[in-house]
């Protein structure tokens, strides 16, 4: 039997979902429609394979062709 390593429980994954952000805003403000400002750090994305610097919207590394994993 094969088990896939988890990763579905990483909450940061959901922070890209506007509905989750809005629900989170309701939760902390008691109001609907409140959009909490979630700090987004500008991190330099690099290819996990060859460490080539990426702009951030590549799907594949231009240097080695590895798939770029979005956080
Ligand atoms: Zn690469």
PDB file of N, CA, C and O and ligand atoms in Angstrom:
ATOM      1  N   UNK A   1       0.858  -1.212   0.000  1.00  0.00           N
ATOM      2  CA  UNK A   1       0.000   0.000   0.000  1.00  0.00           C
ATOM      3  C   UNK A   1       0.886   1.251   0.000  1.00  0.00           C
ATOM      4  O   UNK A   1       1.915   1.287   0.654  1.00  0.00           O
ATOM      5  N   UNK A   2       0.457   2.215  -0.734  1.00  0.00           N
ATOM      6  CA  UNK A   2       1.261   3.431  -0.822  1.00  0.00           C
ATOM      7  C   UNK A   2       0.552   4.595  -0.117  1.00  0.00           C
ATOM      8  O   UNK A   2      -0.642   4.789  -0.288  1.00  0.00           O
ATOM      9  N   UNK A   3       1.306   5.286   0.649  1.00  0.00           N
ATOM     10  CA  UNK A   3       0.762   6.471   1.320  1.00  0.00           C
ATOM     11  C   UNK A   3       1.391   7.720   0.729  1.00  0.00           C
ATOM     12  O   UNK A   3       2.593   7.764   0.523  1.00  0.00           O
ATOM     13  N   UNK A   4       0.564   8.697   0.453  1.00  0.00           N
ATOM     14  CA  UNK A   4       1.102   9.963  -0.022  1.00  0.00           C
ATOM     15  C   UNK A   4       1.387  10.832   1.194  1.00  0.00           C
ATOM     16  O   UNK A   4       0.549  10.931   2.086  1.00  0.00           O
ATOM     17  N   UNK A   5       2.538  11.412   1.203  1.00  0.00           N
ATOM     18  CA  UNK A   5       2.886  12.284   2.325  1.00  0.00           C
ATOM     19  C   UNK A   5       1.904  13.443   2.401  1.00  0.00           C
ATOM     20  O   UNK A   5       1.548  14.013   1.383  1.00  0.00           O
ATOM     21  N   UNK A   6       1.471  13.749   3.594  1.00  0.00           N
ATOM     22  CA  UNK A   6       0.491  14.827   3.786  1.00  0.00           C
ATOM     23  C   UNK A   6       1.021  16.170   3.342  1.00  0.00           C
ATOM     24  O   UNK A   6       2.069  16.270   2.762  1.00  0.00           O
ATOM     25  N   UNK A   7       0.329  17.216   3.610  1.00  0.00           N
ATOM     26  CA  UNK A   7       0.711  18.523   3.121  1.00  0.00           C
ATOM     27  C   UNK A   7      -0.561  19.313   2.921  1.00  0.00           C
ATOM     28  O   UNK A   7      -0.535  20.510   2.708  1.00  0.00           O
ATOM     29  N   UNK A   8      -1.671  18.641   3.024  1.00  0.00           N
ATOM     30  CA  UNK A   8      -2.975  19.276   2.871  1.00  0.00           C
ATOM     31  C   UNK A   8      -3.309  20.121   4.090  1.00  0.00           C
ATOM     32  O   UNK A   8      -4.229  20.916   4.049  1.00  0.00           O
ATOM     33  N   UNK A   9      -2.577  19.915   5.163  1.00  0.00           N
ATOM     34  CA  UNK A   9      -2.939  20.630   6.387  1.00  0.00           C
ATOM     35  C   UNK A   9      -2.124  21.899   6.579  1.00  0.00           C
ATOM     36  O   UNK A   9      -2.222  22.544   7.596  1.00  0.00           O
ATOM     37  N   UNK A  10      -1.327  22.200   5.616  1.00  0.00           N
ATOM     38  CA  UNK A  10      -0.547  23.431   5.692  1.00  0.00           C
ATOM     39  C   UNK A  10      -1.472  24.610   5.405  1.00  0.00           C
ATOM     40  O   UNK A  10      -1.940  24.790   4.292  1.00  0.00           O
ATOM     41  N   UNK A  11      -1.753  25.389   6.437  1.00  0.00           N
ATOM     42  CA  UNK A  11      -2.722  26.488   6.307  1.00  0.00           C
ATOM     43  C   UNK A  11      -2.256  27.569   5.344  1.00  0.00           C
ATOM     44  O   UNK A  11      -3.067  28.272   4.760  1.00  0.00           O
ATOM     45  N   UNK A  12      -0.965  27.710   5.197  1.00  0.00           N
ATOM     46  CA  UNK A  12      -0.475  28.760   4.309  1.00  0.00           C
ATOM     47  C   UNK A  12      -0.978  28.521   2.890  1.00  0.00           C
ATOM     48  O   UNK A  12      -1.161  29.449   2.131  1.00  0.00           O
ATOM     49  N   UNK A  13      -1.210  27.268   2.585  1.00  0.00           N
ATOM     50  CA  UNK A  13      -1.722  26.930   1.262  1.00  0.00           C
ATOM     51  C   UNK A  13      -3.055  27.626   1.008  1.00  0.00           C
ATOM     52  O   UNK A  13      -3.349  28.045  -0.104  1.00  0.00           O
ATOM     53  N   UNK A  14      -3.881  27.743   2.057  1.00  0.00           N
ATOM     54  CA  UNK A  14      -5.217  28.310   1.899  1.00  0.00           C
ATOM     55  C   UNK A  14      -5.217  29.832   1.871  1.00  0.00           C
ATOM     56  O   UNK A  14      -6.220  30.436   1.550  1.00  0.00           O
ATOM     57  N   UNK A  15      -4.114  30.437   2.241  1.00  0.00           N
ATOM     58  CA  UNK A  15      -4.059  31.896   2.291  1.00  0.00           C
ATOM     59  C   UNK A  15      -4.096  32.516   0.900  1.00  0.00           C
ATOM     60  O   UNK A  15      -4.202  33.709   0.752  1.00  0.00           O
ATOM     61  N   UNK A  16      -4.000  31.694  -0.104  1.00  0.00           N
ATOM     62  CA  UNK A  16      -4.118  32.215  -1.467  1.00  0.00           C
ATOM     63  C   UNK A  16      -5.563  32.227  -1.926  1.00  0.00           C
ATOM     64  O   UNK A  16      -5.891  32.735  -2.980  1.00  0.00           O
ATOM     65  N   UNK A  17      -6.433  31.669  -1.109  1.00  0.00           N
ATOM     66  CA  UNK A  17      -7.840  31.585  -1.464  1.00  0.00           C
ATOM     67  C   UNK A  17      -8.596  32.774  -0.877  1.00  0.00           C
ATOM     68  O   UNK A  17      -8.676  32.922   0.334  1.00  0.00           O
ATOM     69  N   UNK A  18      -9.160  33.653  -1.748  1.00  0.00           N
ATOM     70  CA  UNK A  18      -9.859  34.860  -1.265  1.00  0.00           C
ATOM     71  C   UNK A  18     -10.995  34.543  -0.304  1.00  0.00           C
ATOM     72  O   UNK A  18     -11.275  35.316   0.609  1.00  0.00           O
ATOM     73  N   UNK A  19     -11.672  33.399  -0.505  1.00  0.00           N
ATOM     74  CA  UNK A  19     -12.780  33.048   0.374  1.00  0.00           C
ATOM     75  C   UNK A  19     -12.284  32.742   1.775  1.00  0.00           C
ATOM     76  O   UNK A  19     -12.932  33.053   2.768  1.00  0.00           O
ATOM     77  N   UNK A  20     -11.155  32.130   1.853  1.00  0.00           N
ATOM     78  CA  UNK A  20     -10.567  31.819   3.156  1.00  0.00           C
ATOM     79  C   UNK A  20     -10.138  33.108   3.840  1.00  0.00           C
ATOM     80  O   UNK A  20     -10.356  33.309   5.029  1.00  0.00           O
ATOM     81  N   UNK A  21      -9.571  34.026   3.048  1.00  0.00           N
ATOM     82  CA  UNK A  21      -9.130  35.301   3.606  1.00  0.00           C
ATOM     83  C   UNK A  21     -10.337  36.086   4.121  1.00  0.00           C
ATOM     84  O   UNK A  21     -10.301  36.664   5.199  1.00  0.00           O
ATOM     85  N   UNK A  22     -11.444  36.059   3.379  1.00  0.00           N
ATOM     86  CA  UNK A  22     -12.633  36.781   3.802  1.00  0.00           C
ATOM     87  C   UNK A  22     -13.218  36.153   5.064  1.00  0.00           C
ATOM     88  O   UNK A  22     -13.614  36.851   6.002  1.00  0.00           O
ATOM     89  N   UNK A  23     -13.256  34.829   5.093  1.00  0.00           N
ATOM     90  CA  UNK A  23     -13.767  34.132   6.277  1.00  0.00           C
ATOM     91  C   UNK A  23     -12.905  34.450   7.484  1.00  0.00           C
ATOM     92  O   UNK A  23     -13.394  34.650   8.597  1.00  0.00           O
ATOM     93  N   UNK A  24     -11.633  34.526   7.267  1.00  0.00           N
ATOM     94  CA  UNK A  24     -10.702  34.852   8.329  1.00  0.00           C
ATOM     95  C   UNK A  24     -10.941  36.280   8.812  1.00  0.00           C
ATOM     96  O   UNK A  24     -10.914  36.566  10.002  1.00  0.00           O
ATOM     97  N   UNK A  25     -11.243  37.180   7.880  1.00  0.00           N
ATOM     98  CA  UNK A  25     -11.537  38.571   8.217  1.00  0.00           C
ATOM     99  C   UNK A  25     -12.796  38.681   9.064  1.00  0.00           C
ATOM    100  O   UNK A  25     -12.848  39.450  10.024  1.00  0.00           O
ATOM    101  N   UNK A  26     -13.825  37.910   8.716  1.00  0.00           N
ATOM    102  CA  UNK A  26     -15.056  37.888   9.504  1.00  0.00           C
ATOM    103  C   UNK A  26     -14.776  37.443  10.917  1.00  0.00           C
ATOM    104  O   UNK A  26     -15.297  37.987  11.887  1.00  0.00           O
ATOM    105  N   UNK A  27     -13.950  36.443  10.992  1.00  0.00           N
ATOM    106  CA  UNK A  27     -13.633  35.830  12.275  1.00  0.00           C
ATOM    107  C   UNK A  27     -12.967  36.832  13.211  1.00  0.00           C
ATOM    108  O   UNK A  27     -13.324  36.949  14.375  1.00  0.00           O
ATOM    109  N   UNK A  28     -12.005  37.583  12.695  1.00  0.00           N
ATOM    110  CA  UNK A  28     -11.254  38.468  13.578  1.00  0.00           C
ATOM    111  C   UNK A  28     -11.889  39.835  13.723  1.00  0.00           C
ATOM    112  O   UNK A  28     -11.603  40.550  14.671  1.00  0.00           O
ATOM    113  N   UNK A  29     -12.790  40.226  12.821  1.00  0.00           N
ATOM    114  CA  UNK A  29     -13.367  41.563  12.904  1.00  0.00           C
ATOM    115  C   UNK A  29     -14.832  41.536  13.341  1.00  0.00           C
ATOM    116  O   UNK A  29     -15.361  42.536  13.808  1.00  0.00           O
ATOM    117  N   UNK A  30     -15.482  40.384  13.198  1.00  0.00           N
ATOM    118  CA  UNK A  30     -16.897  40.285  13.512  1.00  0.00           C
ATOM    119  C   UNK A  30     -17.759  40.904  12.440  1.00  0.00           C
ATOM    120  O   UNK A  30     -18.960  40.981  12.555  1.00  0.00           O
ATOM    121  N   UNK A  31     -17.153  41.381  11.386  1.00  0.00           N
ATOM    122  CA  UNK A  31     -17.895  41.957  10.280  1.00  0.00           C
ATOM    123  C   UNK A  31     -17.626  41.155   9.023  1.00  0.00           C
ATOM    124  O   UNK A  31     -16.563  40.572   8.863  1.00  0.00           O
ATOM    125  N   UNK A  32     -18.597  41.218   8.132  1.00  0.00           N
ATOM    126  CA  UNK A  32     -18.333  40.577   6.853  1.00  0.00           C
ATOM    127  C   UNK A  32     -17.772  41.615   5.899  1.00  0.00           C
ATOM    128  O   UNK A  32     -17.989  42.810   6.070  1.00  0.00           O
ATOM    129  N   UNK A  33     -17.086  41.156   4.938  1.00  0.00           N
ATOM    130  CA  UNK A  33     -16.538  42.058   3.940  1.00  0.00           C
ATOM    131  C   UNK A  33     -15.250  42.728   4.363  1.00  0.00           C
ATOM    132  O   UNK A  33     -14.704  43.533   3.640  1.00  0.00           O
ATOM    133  N   UNK A  34     -14.810  42.369   5.539  1.00  0.00           N
ATOM    134  CA  UNK A  34     -13.553  42.946   5.999  1.00  0.00           C
ATOM    135  C   UNK A  34     -12.410  42.099   5.503  1.00  0.00           C
ATOM    136  O   UNK A  34     -12.370  40.900   5.720  1.00  0.00           O
ATOM    137  N   UNK A  35     -11.500  42.751   4.818  1.00  0.00           N
ATOM    138  CA  UNK A  35     -10.371  42.003   4.295  1.00  0.00           C
ATOM    139  C   UNK A  35      -9.139  42.250   5.147  1.00  0.00           C
ATOM    140  O   UNK A  35      -8.609  43.365   5.173  1.00  0.00           O
ATOM    141  N   UNK A  36      -8.735  41.265   5.861  1.00  0.00           N
ATOM    142  CA  UNK A  36      -7.541  41.444   6.680  1.00  0.00           C
ATOM    143  C   UNK A  36      -6.313  41.577   5.788  1.00  0.00           C
ATOM    144  O   UNK A  36      -6.251  40.986   4.715  1.00  0.00           O
ATOM    145  N   UNK A  37      -5.417  42.366   6.230  1.00  0.00           N
ATOM    146  CA  UNK A  37      -4.190  42.508   5.453  1.00  0.00           C
ATOM    147  C   UNK A  37      -3.222  41.428   5.911  1.00  0.00           C
ATOM    148  O   UNK A  37      -2.786  41.424   7.054  1.00  0.00           O
ATOM    149  N   UNK A  38      -3.000  40.544   5.026  1.00  0.00           N
ATOM    150  CA  UNK A  38      -2.062  39.476   5.347  1.00  0.00           C
ATOM    151  C   UNK A  38      -0.721  39.836   4.740  1.00  0.00           C
ATOM    152  O   UNK A  38      -0.597  40.034   3.536  1.00  0.00           O
ATOM    153  N   UNK A  39       0.210  39.948   5.612  1.00  0.00           N
ATOM    154  CA  UNK A  39       1.523  40.390   5.180  1.00  0.00           C
ATOM    155  C   UNK A  39       2.113  39.415   4.168  1.00  0.00           C
ATOM    156  O   UNK A  39       2.154  38.224   4.385  1.00  0.00           O
ATOM    157  N   UNK A  40       2.506  40.001   3.083  1.00  0.00           N
ATOM    158  CA  UNK A  40       3.150  39.170   2.071  1.00  0.00           C
ATOM    159  C   UNK A  40       4.590  39.616   1.932  1.00  0.00           C
ATOM    160  O   UNK A  40       4.867  40.725   1.515  1.00  0.00           O
ATOM    161  N   UNK A  41       5.438  38.757   2.319  1.00  0.00           N
ATOM    162  CA  UNK A  41       6.845  39.079   2.171  1.00  0.00           C
ATOM    163  C   UNK A  41       7.289  38.846   0.742  1.00  0.00           C
ATOM    164  O   UNK A  41       6.911  37.887   0.118  1.00  0.00           O
ATOM    165  N   UNK A  42       8.060  39.770   0.272  1.00  0.00           N
ATOM    166  CA  UNK A  42       8.609  39.612  -1.068  1.00  0.00           C
ATOM    167  C   UNK A  42       9.848  38.738  -0.969  1.00  0.00           C
ATOM    168  O   UNK A  42      10.924  39.195  -0.626  1.00  0.00           O
ATOM    169  N   UNK A  43       9.653  37.489  -1.231  1.00  0.00           N
ATOM    170  CA  UNK A  43      10.789  36.585  -1.180  1.00  0.00           C
ATOM    171  C   UNK A  43      11.302  36.313  -2.577  1.00  0.00           C
ATOM    172  O   UNK A  43      10.530  36.178  -3.511  1.00  0.00           O
ATOM    173  N   UNK A  44      12.576  36.232  -2.669  1.00  0.00           N
ATOM    174  CA  UNK A  44      13.167  35.875  -3.952  1.00  0.00           C
ATOM    175  C   UNK A  44      12.906  34.398  -4.201  1.00  0.00           C
ATOM    176  O   UNK A  44      13.304  33.550  -3.426  1.00  0.00           O
ATOM    177  N   UNK A  45      12.164  34.158  -5.257  1.00  0.00           N
ATOM    178  CA  UNK A  45      11.914  32.766  -5.606  1.00  0.00           C
ATOM    179  C   UNK A  45      13.113  32.214  -6.355  1.00  0.00           C
ATOM    180  O   UNK A  45      13.663  32.872  -7.227  1.00  0.00           O
ATOM    181  N   UNK A  46      13.465  31.034  -5.984  1.00  0.00           N
ATOM    182  CA  UNK A  46      14.544  30.367  -6.707  1.00  0.00           C
ATOM    183  C   UNK A  46      14.098  28.972  -7.074  1.00  0.00           C
ATOM    184  O   UNK A  46      13.246  28.383  -6.412  1.00  0.00           O
ATOM    185  N   UNK A  47      14.670  28.473  -8.125  1.00  0.00           N
ATOM    186  CA  UNK A  47      14.382  27.104  -8.531  1.00  0.00           C
ATOM    187  C   UNK A  47      14.886  26.159  -7.463  1.00  0.00           C
ATOM    188  O   UNK A  47      16.016  26.289  -6.980  1.00  0.00           O
ATOM    189  N   UNK A  48      14.016  25.221  -7.079  1.00  0.00           N
ATOM    190  CA  UNK A  48      14.422  24.297  -6.034  1.00  0.00           C
ATOM    191  C   UNK A  48      15.446  23.290  -6.548  1.00  0.00           C
ATOM    192  O   UNK A  48      16.067  22.579  -5.781  1.00  0.00           O
ATOM    193  N   UNK A  49      15.588  23.277  -7.828  1.00  0.00           N
ATOM    194  CA  UNK A  49      16.488  22.298  -8.426  1.00  0.00           C
ATOM    195  C   UNK A  49      17.881  22.871  -8.654  1.00  0.00           C
ATOM    196  O   UNK A  49      18.866  22.318  -8.223  1.00  0.00           O
ATOM    197  N   UNK A  50      17.930  24.029  -9.365  1.00  0.00           N
ATOM    198  CA  UNK A  50      19.236  24.556  -9.757  1.00  0.00           C
ATOM    199  C   UNK A  50      19.530  25.903  -9.104  1.00  0.00           C
ATOM    200  O   UNK A  50      20.569  26.488  -9.346  1.00  0.00           O
ATOM    201  N   UNK A  51      18.571  26.394  -8.276  1.00  0.00           N
ATOM    202  CA  UNK A  51      18.750  27.668  -7.558  1.00  0.00           C
ATOM    203  C   UNK A  51      18.780  28.884  -8.463  1.00  0.00           C
ATOM    204  O   UNK A  51      19.233  29.948  -8.074  1.00  0.00           O
ATOM    205  N   UNK A  52      18.307  28.727  -9.681  1.00  0.00           N
ATOM    206  CA  UNK A  52      18.212  29.856 -10.603  1.00  0.00           C
ATOM    207  C   UNK A  52      17.157  30.827 -10.068  1.00  0.00           C
ATOM    208  O   UNK A  52      16.083  30.418  -9.631  1.00  0.00           O
ATOM    209  N   UNK A  53      17.454  32.134 -10.108  1.00  0.00           N
ATOM    210  CA  UNK A  53      16.504  33.130  -9.626  1.00  0.00           C
ATOM    211  C   UNK A  53      15.309  33.223 -10.556  1.00  0.00           C
ATOM    212  O   UNK A  53      15.457  33.258 -11.777  1.00  0.00           O
ATOM    213  N   UNK A  54      14.108  33.274  -9.952  1.00  0.00           N
ATOM    214  CA  UNK A  54      12.889  33.313 -10.751  1.00  0.00           C
ATOM    215  C   UNK A  54      12.142  34.615 -10.498  1.00  0.00           C
ATOM    216  O   UNK A  54      12.247  35.207  -9.420  1.00  0.00           O
ATOM    217  N   UNK A  55      11.373  35.043 -11.488  1.00  0.00           N
ATOM    218  CA  UNK A  55      10.538  36.224 -11.311  1.00  0.00           C
ATOM    219  C   UNK A  55       9.385  35.886 -10.378  1.00  0.00           C
ATOM    220  O   UNK A  55       8.988  36.672  -9.535  1.00  0.00           O
ATOM    221  N   UNK A  56       8.837  34.717 -10.557  1.00  0.00           N
ATOM    222  CA  UNK A  56       7.762  34.278  -9.663  1.00  0.00           C
ATOM    223  C   UNK A  56       6.547  33.767 -10.398  1.00  0.00           C
ATOM    224  O   UNK A  56       5.702  33.125  -9.819  1.00  0.00           O
ATOM    225  N   UNK A  57       6.446  34.081 -11.684  1.00  0.00           N
ATOM    226  CA  UNK A  57       5.264  33.601 -12.408  1.00  0.00           C
ATOM    227  C   UNK A  57       5.606  32.521 -13.427  1.00  0.00           C
ATOM    228  O   UNK A  57       4.775  32.156 -14.252  1.00  0.00           O
ATOM    229  N   UNK A  58       6.828  32.048 -13.343  1.00  0.00           N
ATOM    230  CA  UNK A  58       7.182  30.950 -14.241  1.00  0.00           C
ATOM    231  C   UNK A  58       6.523  29.655 -13.782  1.00  0.00           C
ATOM    232  O   UNK A  58       6.349  29.432 -12.591  1.00  0.00           O
ATOM    233  N   UNK A  59       6.143  28.858 -14.725  1.00  0.00           N
ATOM    234  CA  UNK A  59       5.633  27.531 -14.368  1.00  0.00           C
ATOM    235  C   UNK A  59       6.774  26.525 -14.361  1.00  0.00           C
ATOM    236  O   UNK A  59       6.735  25.534 -13.648  1.00  0.00           O
ATOM    237  N   UNK A  60       7.756  26.836 -15.181  1.00  0.00           N
ATOM    238  CA  UNK A  60       8.917  25.959 -15.242  1.00  0.00           C
ATOM    239  C   UNK A  60      10.173  26.810 -15.222  1.00  0.00           C
ATOM    240  O   UNK A  60      10.202  27.922 -15.752  1.00  0.00           O
ATOM    241  N   UNK A  61      11.175  26.269 -14.602  1.00  0.00           N
ATOM    242  CA  UNK A  61      12.443  26.985 -14.514  1.00  0.00           C
ATOM    243  C   UNK A  61      13.029  27.164 -15.909  1.00  0.00           C
ATOM    244  O   UNK A  61      13.164  26.201 -16.654  1.00  0.00           O
ATOM    245  N   UNK A  62      13.368  28.418 -16.279  1.00  0.00           N
ATOM    246  CA  UNK A  62      13.939  28.650 -17.617  1.00  0.00           C
ATOM    247  C   UNK A  62      15.347  28.088 -17.741  1.00  0.00           C
ATOM    248  O   UNK A  62      15.860  27.929 -18.844  1.00  0.00           O
ATOM    249  N   UNK A  63      15.941  27.818 -16.605  1.00  0.00           N
ATOM    250  CA  UNK A  63      17.317  27.342 -16.626  1.00  0.00           C
ATOM    251  C   UNK A  63      17.401  25.828 -16.799  1.00  0.00           C
ATOM    252  O   UNK A  63      18.099  25.322 -17.663  1.00  0.00           O
ATOM    253  N   UNK A  64      16.643  25.114 -15.979  1.00  0.00           N
ATOM    254  CA  UNK A  64      16.775  23.651 -16.020  1.00  0.00           C
ATOM    255  C   UNK A  64      15.461  22.952 -16.396  1.00  0.00           C
ATOM    256  O   UNK A  64      15.444  21.753 -16.620  1.00  0.00           O
ATOM    257  N   UNK A  65      14.366  23.730 -16.463  1.00  0.00           N
ATOM    258  CA  UNK A  65      13.102  23.132 -16.886  1.00  0.00           C
ATOM    259  C   UNK A  65      12.335  22.445 -15.790  1.00  0.00           C
ATOM    260  O   UNK A  65      11.296  21.839 -16.043  1.00  0.00           O
ATOM    261  N   UNK A  66      12.832  22.542 -14.570  1.00  0.00           N
ATOM    262  CA  UNK A  66      12.111  21.910 -13.457  1.00  0.00           C
ATOM    263  C   UNK A  66      10.823  22.656 -13.182  1.00  0.00           C
ATOM    264  O   UNK A  66      10.732  23.869 -13.370  1.00  0.00           O
ATOM    265  N   UNK A  67       9.816  21.927 -12.740  1.00  0.00           N
ATOM    266  CA  UNK A  67       8.535  22.548 -12.418  1.00  0.00           C
ATOM    267  C   UNK A  67       8.712  23.456 -11.203  1.00  0.00           C
ATOM    268  O   UNK A  67       9.336  23.082 -10.218  1.00  0.00           O
ATOM    269  N   UNK A  68       8.178  24.677 -11.321  1.00  0.00           N
ATOM    270  CA  UNK A  68       8.293  25.630 -10.221  1.00  0.00           C
ATOM    271  C   UNK A  68       7.139  25.403  -9.250  1.00  0.00           C
ATOM    272  O   UNK A  68       5.976  25.496  -9.626  1.00  0.00           O
ATOM    273  N   UNK A  69       7.466  25.086  -8.027  1.00  0.00           N
ATOM    274  CA  UNK A  69       6.444  24.838  -7.018  1.00  0.00           C
ATOM    275  C   UNK A  69       6.075  26.140  -6.342  1.00  0.00           C
ATOM    276  O   UNK A  69       6.923  26.825  -5.788  1.00  0.00           O
ATOM    277  N   UNK A  70       4.791  26.476  -6.404  1.00  0.00           N
ATOM    278  CA  UNK A  70       4.323  27.684  -5.734  1.00  0.00           C
ATOM    279  C   UNK A  70       4.025  27.365  -4.279  1.00  0.00           C
ATOM    280  O   UNK A  70       3.479  26.322  -3.961  1.00  0.00           O
ATOM    281  N   UNK A  71       4.351  28.311  -3.401  1.00  0.00           N
ATOM    282  CA  UNK A  71       4.086  28.082  -1.979  1.00  0.00           C
ATOM    283  C   UNK A  71       2.675  28.506  -1.618  1.00  0.00           C
ATOM    284  O   UNK A  71       2.181  29.439  -2.178  1.00  0.00           O
TER     285      UNK A  71
HETATM  286 ZN1  LIG B   1      16.128  25.243 -12.340  1.00  0.00          ZN
END
